[in-house]
mmCIF file of C-alpha atoms in Angstrom:
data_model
loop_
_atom_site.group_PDB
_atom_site.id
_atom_site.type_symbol
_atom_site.label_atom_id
_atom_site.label_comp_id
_atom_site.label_asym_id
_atom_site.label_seq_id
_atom_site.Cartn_x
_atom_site.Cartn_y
_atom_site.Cartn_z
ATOM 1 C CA UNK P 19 122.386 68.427 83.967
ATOM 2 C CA UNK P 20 125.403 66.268 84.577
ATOM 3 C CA UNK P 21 123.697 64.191 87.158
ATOM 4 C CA UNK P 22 120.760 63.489 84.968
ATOM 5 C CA UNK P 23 122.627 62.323 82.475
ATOM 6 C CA UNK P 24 124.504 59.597 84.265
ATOM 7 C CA UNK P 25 120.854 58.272 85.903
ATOM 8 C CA UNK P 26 119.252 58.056 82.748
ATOM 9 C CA UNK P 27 122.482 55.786 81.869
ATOM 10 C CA UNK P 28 121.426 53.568 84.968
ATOM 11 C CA UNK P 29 124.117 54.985 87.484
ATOM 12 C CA UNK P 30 122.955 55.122 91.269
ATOM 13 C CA UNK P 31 122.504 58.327 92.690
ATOM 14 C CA UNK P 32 122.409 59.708 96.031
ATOM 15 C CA UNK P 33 120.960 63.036 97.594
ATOM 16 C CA UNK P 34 122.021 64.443 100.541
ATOM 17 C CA UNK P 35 121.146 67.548 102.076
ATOM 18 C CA UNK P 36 121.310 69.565 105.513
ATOM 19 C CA UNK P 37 118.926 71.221 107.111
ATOM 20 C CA UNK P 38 119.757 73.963 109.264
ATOM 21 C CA UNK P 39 117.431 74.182 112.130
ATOM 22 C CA UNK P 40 118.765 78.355 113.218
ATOM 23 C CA UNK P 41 117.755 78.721 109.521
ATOM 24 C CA UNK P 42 114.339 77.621 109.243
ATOM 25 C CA UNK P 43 114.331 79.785 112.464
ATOM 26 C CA UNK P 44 115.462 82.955 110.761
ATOM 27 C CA UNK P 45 113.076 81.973 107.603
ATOM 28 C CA UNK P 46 109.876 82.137 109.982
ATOM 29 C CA UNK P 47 110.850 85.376 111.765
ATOM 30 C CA UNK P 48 111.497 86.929 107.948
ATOM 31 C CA UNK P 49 108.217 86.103 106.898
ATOM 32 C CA UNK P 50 105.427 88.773 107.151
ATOM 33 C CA UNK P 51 102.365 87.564 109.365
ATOM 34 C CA UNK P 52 103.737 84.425 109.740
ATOM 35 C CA UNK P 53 106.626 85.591 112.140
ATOM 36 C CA UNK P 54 103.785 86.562 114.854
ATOM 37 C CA UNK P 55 103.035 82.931 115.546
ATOM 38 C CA UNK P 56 105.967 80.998 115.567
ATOM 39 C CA UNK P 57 104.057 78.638 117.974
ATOM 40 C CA UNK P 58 102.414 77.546 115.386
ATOM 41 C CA UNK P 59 105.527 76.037 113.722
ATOM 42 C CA UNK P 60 107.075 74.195 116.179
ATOM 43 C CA UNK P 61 110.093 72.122 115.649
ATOM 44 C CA UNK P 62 107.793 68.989 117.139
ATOM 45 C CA UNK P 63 104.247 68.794 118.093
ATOM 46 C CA UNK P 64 104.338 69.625 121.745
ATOM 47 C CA UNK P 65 102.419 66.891 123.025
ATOM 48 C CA UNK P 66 98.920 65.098 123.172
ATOM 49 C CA UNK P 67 96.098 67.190 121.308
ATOM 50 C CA UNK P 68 93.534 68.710 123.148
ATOM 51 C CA UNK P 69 90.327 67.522 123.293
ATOM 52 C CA UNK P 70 88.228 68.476 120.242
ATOM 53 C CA UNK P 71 84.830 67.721 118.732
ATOM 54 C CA UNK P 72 85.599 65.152 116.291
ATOM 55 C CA UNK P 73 87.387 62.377 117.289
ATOM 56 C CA UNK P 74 88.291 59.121 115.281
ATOM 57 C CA UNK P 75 85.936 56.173 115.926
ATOM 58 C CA UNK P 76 86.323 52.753 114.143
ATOM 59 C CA UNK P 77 82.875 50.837 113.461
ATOM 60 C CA UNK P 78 82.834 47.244 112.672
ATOM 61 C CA UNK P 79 80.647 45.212 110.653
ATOM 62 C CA UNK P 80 78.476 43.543 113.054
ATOM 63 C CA UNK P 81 79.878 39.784 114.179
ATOM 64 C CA UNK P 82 83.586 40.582 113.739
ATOM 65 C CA UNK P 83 85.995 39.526 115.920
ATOM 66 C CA UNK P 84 89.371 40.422 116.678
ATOM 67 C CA UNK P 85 92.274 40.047 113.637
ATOM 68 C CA UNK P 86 95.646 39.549 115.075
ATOM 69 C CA UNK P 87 98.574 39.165 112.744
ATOM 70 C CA UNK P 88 102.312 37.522 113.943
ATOM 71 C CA UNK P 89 104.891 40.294 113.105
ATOM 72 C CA UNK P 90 107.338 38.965 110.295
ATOM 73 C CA UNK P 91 110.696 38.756 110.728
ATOM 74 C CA UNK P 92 112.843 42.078 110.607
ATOM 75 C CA UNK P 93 116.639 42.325 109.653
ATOM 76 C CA UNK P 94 118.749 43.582 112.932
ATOM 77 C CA UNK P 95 118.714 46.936 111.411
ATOM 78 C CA UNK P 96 115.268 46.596 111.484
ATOM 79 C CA UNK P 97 114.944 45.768 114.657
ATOM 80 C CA UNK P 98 117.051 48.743 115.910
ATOM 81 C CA UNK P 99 115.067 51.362 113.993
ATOM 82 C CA UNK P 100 111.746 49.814 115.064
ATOM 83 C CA UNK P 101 113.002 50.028 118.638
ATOM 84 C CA UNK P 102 113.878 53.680 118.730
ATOM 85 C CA UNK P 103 111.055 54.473 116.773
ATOM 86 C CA UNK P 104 108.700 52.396 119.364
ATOM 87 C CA UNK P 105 110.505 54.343 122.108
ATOM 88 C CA UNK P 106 109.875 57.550 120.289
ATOM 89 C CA UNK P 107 105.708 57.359 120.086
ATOM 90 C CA UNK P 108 105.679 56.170 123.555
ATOM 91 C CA UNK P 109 107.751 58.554 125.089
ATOM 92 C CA UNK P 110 104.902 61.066 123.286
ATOM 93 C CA UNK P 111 102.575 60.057 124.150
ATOM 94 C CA UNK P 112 100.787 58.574 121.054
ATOM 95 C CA UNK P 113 101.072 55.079 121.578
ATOM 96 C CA UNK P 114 101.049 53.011 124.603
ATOM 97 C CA UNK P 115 101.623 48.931 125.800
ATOM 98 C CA UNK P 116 98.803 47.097 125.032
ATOM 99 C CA UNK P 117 96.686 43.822 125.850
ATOM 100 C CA UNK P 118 93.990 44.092 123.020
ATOM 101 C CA UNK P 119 93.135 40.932 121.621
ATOM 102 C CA UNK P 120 94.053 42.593 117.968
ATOM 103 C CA UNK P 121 97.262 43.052 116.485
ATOM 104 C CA UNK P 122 98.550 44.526 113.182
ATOM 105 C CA UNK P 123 101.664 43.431 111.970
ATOM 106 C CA UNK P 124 104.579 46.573 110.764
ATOM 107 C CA UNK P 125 106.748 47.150 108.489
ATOM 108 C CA UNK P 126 109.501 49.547 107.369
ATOM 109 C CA UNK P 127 108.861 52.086 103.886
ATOM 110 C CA UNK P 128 112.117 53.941 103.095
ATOM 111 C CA UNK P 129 111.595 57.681 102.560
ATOM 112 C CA UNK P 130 113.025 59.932 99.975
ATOM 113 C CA UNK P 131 115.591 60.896 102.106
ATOM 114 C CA UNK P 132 116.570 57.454 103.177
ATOM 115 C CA UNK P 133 115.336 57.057 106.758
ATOM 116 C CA UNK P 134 112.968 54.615 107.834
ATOM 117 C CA UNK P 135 108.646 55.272 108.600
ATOM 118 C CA UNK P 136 106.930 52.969 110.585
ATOM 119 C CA UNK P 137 104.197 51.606 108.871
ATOM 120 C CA UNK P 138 101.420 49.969 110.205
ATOM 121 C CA UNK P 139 99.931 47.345 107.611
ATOM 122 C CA UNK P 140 95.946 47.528 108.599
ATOM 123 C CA UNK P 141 94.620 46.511 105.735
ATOM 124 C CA UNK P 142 92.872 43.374 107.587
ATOM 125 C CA UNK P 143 91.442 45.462 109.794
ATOM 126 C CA UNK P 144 90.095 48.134 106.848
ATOM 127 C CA UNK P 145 88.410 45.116 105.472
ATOM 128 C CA UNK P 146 85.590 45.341 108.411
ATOM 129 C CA UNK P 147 85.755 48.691 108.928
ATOM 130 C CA UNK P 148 82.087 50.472 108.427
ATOM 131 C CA UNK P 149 83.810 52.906 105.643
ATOM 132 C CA UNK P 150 82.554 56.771 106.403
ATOM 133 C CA UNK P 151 80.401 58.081 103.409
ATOM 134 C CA UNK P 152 82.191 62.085 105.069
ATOM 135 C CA UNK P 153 82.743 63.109 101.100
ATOM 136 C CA UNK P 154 86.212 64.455 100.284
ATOM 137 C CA UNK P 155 85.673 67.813 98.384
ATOM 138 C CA UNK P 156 85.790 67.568 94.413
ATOM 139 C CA UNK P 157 89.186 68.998 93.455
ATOM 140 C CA UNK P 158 87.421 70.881 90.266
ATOM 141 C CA UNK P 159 85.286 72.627 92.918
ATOM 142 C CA UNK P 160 88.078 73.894 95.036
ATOM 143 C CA UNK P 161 89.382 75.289 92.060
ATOM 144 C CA UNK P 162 86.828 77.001 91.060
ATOM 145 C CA UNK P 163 86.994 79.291 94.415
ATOM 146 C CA UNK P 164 90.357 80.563 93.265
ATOM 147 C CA UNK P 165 89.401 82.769 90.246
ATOM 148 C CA UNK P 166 90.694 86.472 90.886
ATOM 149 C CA UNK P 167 93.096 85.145 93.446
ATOM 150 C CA UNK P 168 96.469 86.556 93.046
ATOM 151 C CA UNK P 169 98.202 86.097 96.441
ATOM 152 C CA UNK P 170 98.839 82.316 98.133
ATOM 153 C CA UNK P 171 100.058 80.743 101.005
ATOM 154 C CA UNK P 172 100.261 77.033 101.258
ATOM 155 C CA UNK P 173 100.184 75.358 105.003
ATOM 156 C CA UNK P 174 100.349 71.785 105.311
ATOM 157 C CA UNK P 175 100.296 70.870 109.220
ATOM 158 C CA UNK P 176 102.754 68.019 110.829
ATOM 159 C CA UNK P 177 101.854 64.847 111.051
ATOM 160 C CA UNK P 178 98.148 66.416 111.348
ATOM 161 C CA UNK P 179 96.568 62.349 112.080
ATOM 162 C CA UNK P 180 98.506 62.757 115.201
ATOM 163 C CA UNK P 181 96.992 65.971 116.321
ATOM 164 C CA UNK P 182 93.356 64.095 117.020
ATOM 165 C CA UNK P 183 92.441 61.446 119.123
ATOM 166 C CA UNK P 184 90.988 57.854 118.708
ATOM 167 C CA UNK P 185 87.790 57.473 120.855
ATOM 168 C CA UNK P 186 88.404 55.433 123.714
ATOM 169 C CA UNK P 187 86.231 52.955 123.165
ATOM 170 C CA UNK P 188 88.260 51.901 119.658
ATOM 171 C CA UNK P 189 92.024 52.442 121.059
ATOM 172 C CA UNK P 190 92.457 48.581 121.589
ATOM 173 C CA UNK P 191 91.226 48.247 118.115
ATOM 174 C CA UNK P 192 94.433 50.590 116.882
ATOM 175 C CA UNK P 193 97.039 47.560 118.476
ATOM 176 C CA UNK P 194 100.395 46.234 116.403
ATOM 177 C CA UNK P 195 102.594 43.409 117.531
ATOM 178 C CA UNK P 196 105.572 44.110 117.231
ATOM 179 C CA UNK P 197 108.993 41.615 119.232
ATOM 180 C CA UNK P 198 108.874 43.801 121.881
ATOM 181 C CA UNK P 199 105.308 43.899 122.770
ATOM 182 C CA UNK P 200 102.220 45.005 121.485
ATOM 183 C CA UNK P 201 101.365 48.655 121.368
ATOM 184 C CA UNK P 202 97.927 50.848 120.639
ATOM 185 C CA UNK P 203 97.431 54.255 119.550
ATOM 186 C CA UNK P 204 95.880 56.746 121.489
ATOM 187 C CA UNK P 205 96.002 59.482 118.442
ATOM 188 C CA UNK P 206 94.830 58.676 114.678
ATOM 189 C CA UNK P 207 96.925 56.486 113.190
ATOM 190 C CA UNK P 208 98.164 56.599 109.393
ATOM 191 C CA UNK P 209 96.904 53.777 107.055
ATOM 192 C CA UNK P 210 93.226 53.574 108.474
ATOM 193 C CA UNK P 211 89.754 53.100 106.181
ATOM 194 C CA UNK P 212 88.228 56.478 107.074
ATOM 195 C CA UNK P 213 91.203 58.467 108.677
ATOM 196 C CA UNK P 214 91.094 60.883 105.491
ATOM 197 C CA UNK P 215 87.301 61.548 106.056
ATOM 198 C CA UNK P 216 87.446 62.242 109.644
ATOM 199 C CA UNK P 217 90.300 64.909 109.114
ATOM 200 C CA UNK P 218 88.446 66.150 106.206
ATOM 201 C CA UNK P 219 85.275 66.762 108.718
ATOM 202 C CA UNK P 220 87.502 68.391 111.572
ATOM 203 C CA UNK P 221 89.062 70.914 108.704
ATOM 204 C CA UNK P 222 85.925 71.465 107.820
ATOM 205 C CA UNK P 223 84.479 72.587 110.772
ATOM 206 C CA UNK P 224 87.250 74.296 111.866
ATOM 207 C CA UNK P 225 87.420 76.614 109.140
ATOM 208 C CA UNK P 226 83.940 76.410 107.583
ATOM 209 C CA UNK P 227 83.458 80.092 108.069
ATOM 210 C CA UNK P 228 85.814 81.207 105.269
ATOM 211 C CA UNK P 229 85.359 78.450 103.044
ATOM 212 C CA UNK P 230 84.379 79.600 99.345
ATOM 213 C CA UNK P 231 85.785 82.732 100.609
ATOM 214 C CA UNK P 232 89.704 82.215 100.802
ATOM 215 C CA UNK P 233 90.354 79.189 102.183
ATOM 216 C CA UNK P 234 90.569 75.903 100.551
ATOM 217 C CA UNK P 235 90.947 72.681 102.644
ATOM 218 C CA UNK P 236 92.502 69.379 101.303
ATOM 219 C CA UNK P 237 92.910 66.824 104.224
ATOM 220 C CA UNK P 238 95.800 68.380 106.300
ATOM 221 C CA UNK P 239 96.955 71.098 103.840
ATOM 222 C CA UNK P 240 95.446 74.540 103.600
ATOM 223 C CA UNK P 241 95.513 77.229 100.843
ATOM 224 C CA UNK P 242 94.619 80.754 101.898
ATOM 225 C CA UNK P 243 93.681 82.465 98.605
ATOM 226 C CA UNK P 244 93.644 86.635 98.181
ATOM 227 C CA UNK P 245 93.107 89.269 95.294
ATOM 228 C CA UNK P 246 95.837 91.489 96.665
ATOM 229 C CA UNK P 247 98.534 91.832 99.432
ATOM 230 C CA UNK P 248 96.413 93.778 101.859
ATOM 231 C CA UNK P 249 94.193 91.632 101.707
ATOM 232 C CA UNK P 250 96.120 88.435 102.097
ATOM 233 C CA UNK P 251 97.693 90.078 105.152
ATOM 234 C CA UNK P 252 94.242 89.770 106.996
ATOM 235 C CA UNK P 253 93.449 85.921 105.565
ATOM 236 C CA UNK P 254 96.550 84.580 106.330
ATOM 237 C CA UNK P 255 96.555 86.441 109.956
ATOM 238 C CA UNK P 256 92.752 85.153 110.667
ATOM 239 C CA UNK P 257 93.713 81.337 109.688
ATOM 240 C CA UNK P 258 97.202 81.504 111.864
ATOM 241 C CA UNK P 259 95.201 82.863 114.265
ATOM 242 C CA UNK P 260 92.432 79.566 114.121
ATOM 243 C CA UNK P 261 95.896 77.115 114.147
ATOM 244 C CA UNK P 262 97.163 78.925 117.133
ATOM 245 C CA UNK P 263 93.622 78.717 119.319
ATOM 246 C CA UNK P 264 92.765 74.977 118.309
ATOM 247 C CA UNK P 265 96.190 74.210 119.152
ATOM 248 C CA UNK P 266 96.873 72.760 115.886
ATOM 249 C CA UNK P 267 100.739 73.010 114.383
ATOM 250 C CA UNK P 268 101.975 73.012 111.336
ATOM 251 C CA UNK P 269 105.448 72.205 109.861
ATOM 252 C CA UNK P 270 107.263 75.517 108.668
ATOM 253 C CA UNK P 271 109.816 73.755 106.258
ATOM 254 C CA UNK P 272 106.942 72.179 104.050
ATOM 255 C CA UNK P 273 104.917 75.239 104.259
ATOM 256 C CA UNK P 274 105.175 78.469 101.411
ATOM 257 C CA UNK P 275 103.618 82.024 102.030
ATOM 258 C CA UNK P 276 102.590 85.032 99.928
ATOM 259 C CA UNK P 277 103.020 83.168 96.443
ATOM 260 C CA UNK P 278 102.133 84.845 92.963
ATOM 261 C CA UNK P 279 102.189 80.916 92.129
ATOM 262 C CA UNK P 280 101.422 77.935 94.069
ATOM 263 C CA UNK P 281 101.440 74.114 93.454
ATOM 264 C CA UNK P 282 98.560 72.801 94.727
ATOM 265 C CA UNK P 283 96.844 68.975 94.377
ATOM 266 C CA UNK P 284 99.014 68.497 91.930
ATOM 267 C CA UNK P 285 98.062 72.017 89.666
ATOM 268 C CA UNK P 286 99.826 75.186 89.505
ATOM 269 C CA UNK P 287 97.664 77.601 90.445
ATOM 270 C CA UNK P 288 97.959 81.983 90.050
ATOM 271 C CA UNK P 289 96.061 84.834 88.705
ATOM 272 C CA UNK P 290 96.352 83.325 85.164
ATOM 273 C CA UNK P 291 94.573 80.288 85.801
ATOM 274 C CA UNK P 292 95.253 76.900 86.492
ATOM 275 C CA UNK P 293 97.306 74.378 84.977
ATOM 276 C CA UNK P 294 98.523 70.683 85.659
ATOM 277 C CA UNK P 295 101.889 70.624 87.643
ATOM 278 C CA UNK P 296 104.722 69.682 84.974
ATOM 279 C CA UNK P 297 106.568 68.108 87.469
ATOM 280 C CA UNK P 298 103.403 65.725 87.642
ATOM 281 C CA UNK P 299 103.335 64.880 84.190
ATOM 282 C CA UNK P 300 107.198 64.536 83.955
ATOM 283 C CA UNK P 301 106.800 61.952 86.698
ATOM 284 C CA UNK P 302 104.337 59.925 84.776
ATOM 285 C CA UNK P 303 106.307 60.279 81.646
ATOM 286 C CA UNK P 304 109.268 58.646 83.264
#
C-alpha cells in the first residue's frame, strides 16, 4: 500500500525479483499429473521443431519485389544486447546468415522486467503479405464450452512461434539487417501478418479431438476445462500427453494447474460463471 502511494505521487519505482530455477523444479514435481512429464517444461526449448503438417508460408501480392530497410542507428548498449541476442538465435538454431535481397530493420522493446526483446519491425513486409482468412475463434464461443466446468489448468507454451517452421521456399523472405550482417529465420518469427492464424490452425488440428469437450485453444495458450477432479486428472493427462508426442514445450513458470478459478483472455472464469478480469479494467481505468 505504501508503494502505491508514492507512484500515484509520480515517484519512480522499481521491481525486482528472483527466480529460483531448483524451485520451479520442486513446483513441477509437486504438481499432480503434471510431475509425469517434466519434459514438457523444459527450462529452454531443446532445439529445432520437428517437422509437422503446418508450416508458415508467406504469399505475396503478385509483382512485389523485395523491401529492404537500412538498420537505424543503435546506442552501444544496443549494440551489445543485439549482439548476444544475435549470437543466441544462431547458436539455436532459429536464425541463420543470410544473402536475401530483403531486409527488415530491428529494434529493442523493454520488457516488464527490464531486459531487452528483439523486435523485428515487418510491418513493410505485412503490407504485401496475402493476409490468411484461418478465423481466430470468437472468444464468446469459447466461453460458452466452459459451463459446468469446475476444475482448470491454464498452459501457455514457450515462445510457441518458434516451435514451427517457415517453409523453405519463404525463409529469405524472413531476413533483418542488422551491423553485423543480415540474418533469416528458419522458425516463425514474431510480428508477421498471418503468424497468429497459422498457430491458430496447428492448435487446432492438434487438439481438434477434444475441442467443445474440455479443451479451449487461444493461439499458444490452452485451457483444459473439467466438472470434477477425477475427471480433470484424465484431461489434463491426455493433453500433456499430445505436448509430449508432438514435441511441443511449454513454459512451467507461466503455466497454473487444477484451478477452482482461472484468468483467461482477459475473464475470470469458475463454476460461477464468468466475469471480466478486474485487473483488466483497473488497467484501463488508470
Amino acid at each position: 500500500m505504501l508503494a502505491q502511494k508514492y507512484v500515484r505521487k509520480g515517484c519512480k519505482a522499481y521491481l525486482a525479483y528472483v527466480l529460483d530455477d531448483q524451485e520451479l523444479k520442486r513446483k513441477l514435481e509437486s504438481v499432480p499429473v503434471v510431475c509425469e512429464y517434466p519434459d514438457v517444461f523444459p527450462e529452454e526449448l531443446p532445439g529445432l521443431p520437428p517437422v509437422r503438417k503446418v508450416e508458415f508460408g508467406i504469399e505475396l501480392v503478385p509483382g512485389t519485389t523485395p523491401i529492404s530497410i537500412a538498420p537505424y542507428r543503435m546506442a552501444p548498449t544496443e549494440l551489445k544486447e543485439l549482439k548476444a541476442q544475435l549470437q543466441e538465435l544462431t547458436d539455436r538454431g532459429f536464425t541463420r546468415p543470410s544473402f536475401s535481397p530483403w531486409g527488415a530493420l530491428v529494434l529493442f522493446m523493454k520488457k516488464k522486467d527490464g531486459t531487452m526483446r528483439l523486435c523485428i519491425d515487418y510491418r513493410q513486409l505485412n503490407k504485401v503479405i496475402i493476409k490468411n482468412k484461418y478465423p481466430l475463434p470468437c472468444i464468446d464461443d469459447l466461453f460458452n464450452q466452459l459451463k459446468g466446468a469446475s476444475v482448470f489448468s491454464k498452459i501457455d507454451l514457450r515462445s510457441g512461434y518458434y516451435q514451427l517452421w517457415v517453409r523453405d521456399v519463404d525463409i529469405p523472405k524472413t531476413t533483418f539487417r542488422t551491423r553485423y550482417g543480415h540474418y533469416e529465420f528458419l522458425v516463425m518469427p514474431f510480428g508477421l501478418t498471418n503468424a497468429p492464424a497459422v498457430f491458430m490452425d496447428l492448435m487446432n488440428r492438434i487438439f481438434r479431438p477434444y475441442l467443445d469437450r474440455f479443451v479451449v485453444v487461444f493461439i499458444d495458450g490452452i485451457l483444459v476445462y473439467s466438472r470434477d477432479e477425477t475427471e480433470h486428472a484424465e484431461h489434463l493427462r491426455l493433453v500433456l500427453q499430445i505436448l509430449r508426442d508432438k514435441q511441443l514445450y511449454a513454459k512451467f513458470s507461466k503455466c497454473e494447474f487444477w484451478l477452482r478459478e482461472v484468468s483467461f483472455l482477459g475473464h475470470v472464469v469458475s463454476a460461477s460463471g464468468i466475469r471480466v478480469d478486474p485487473s483488466k479494467i483497473l488497467a484501463i481505468l488508470n
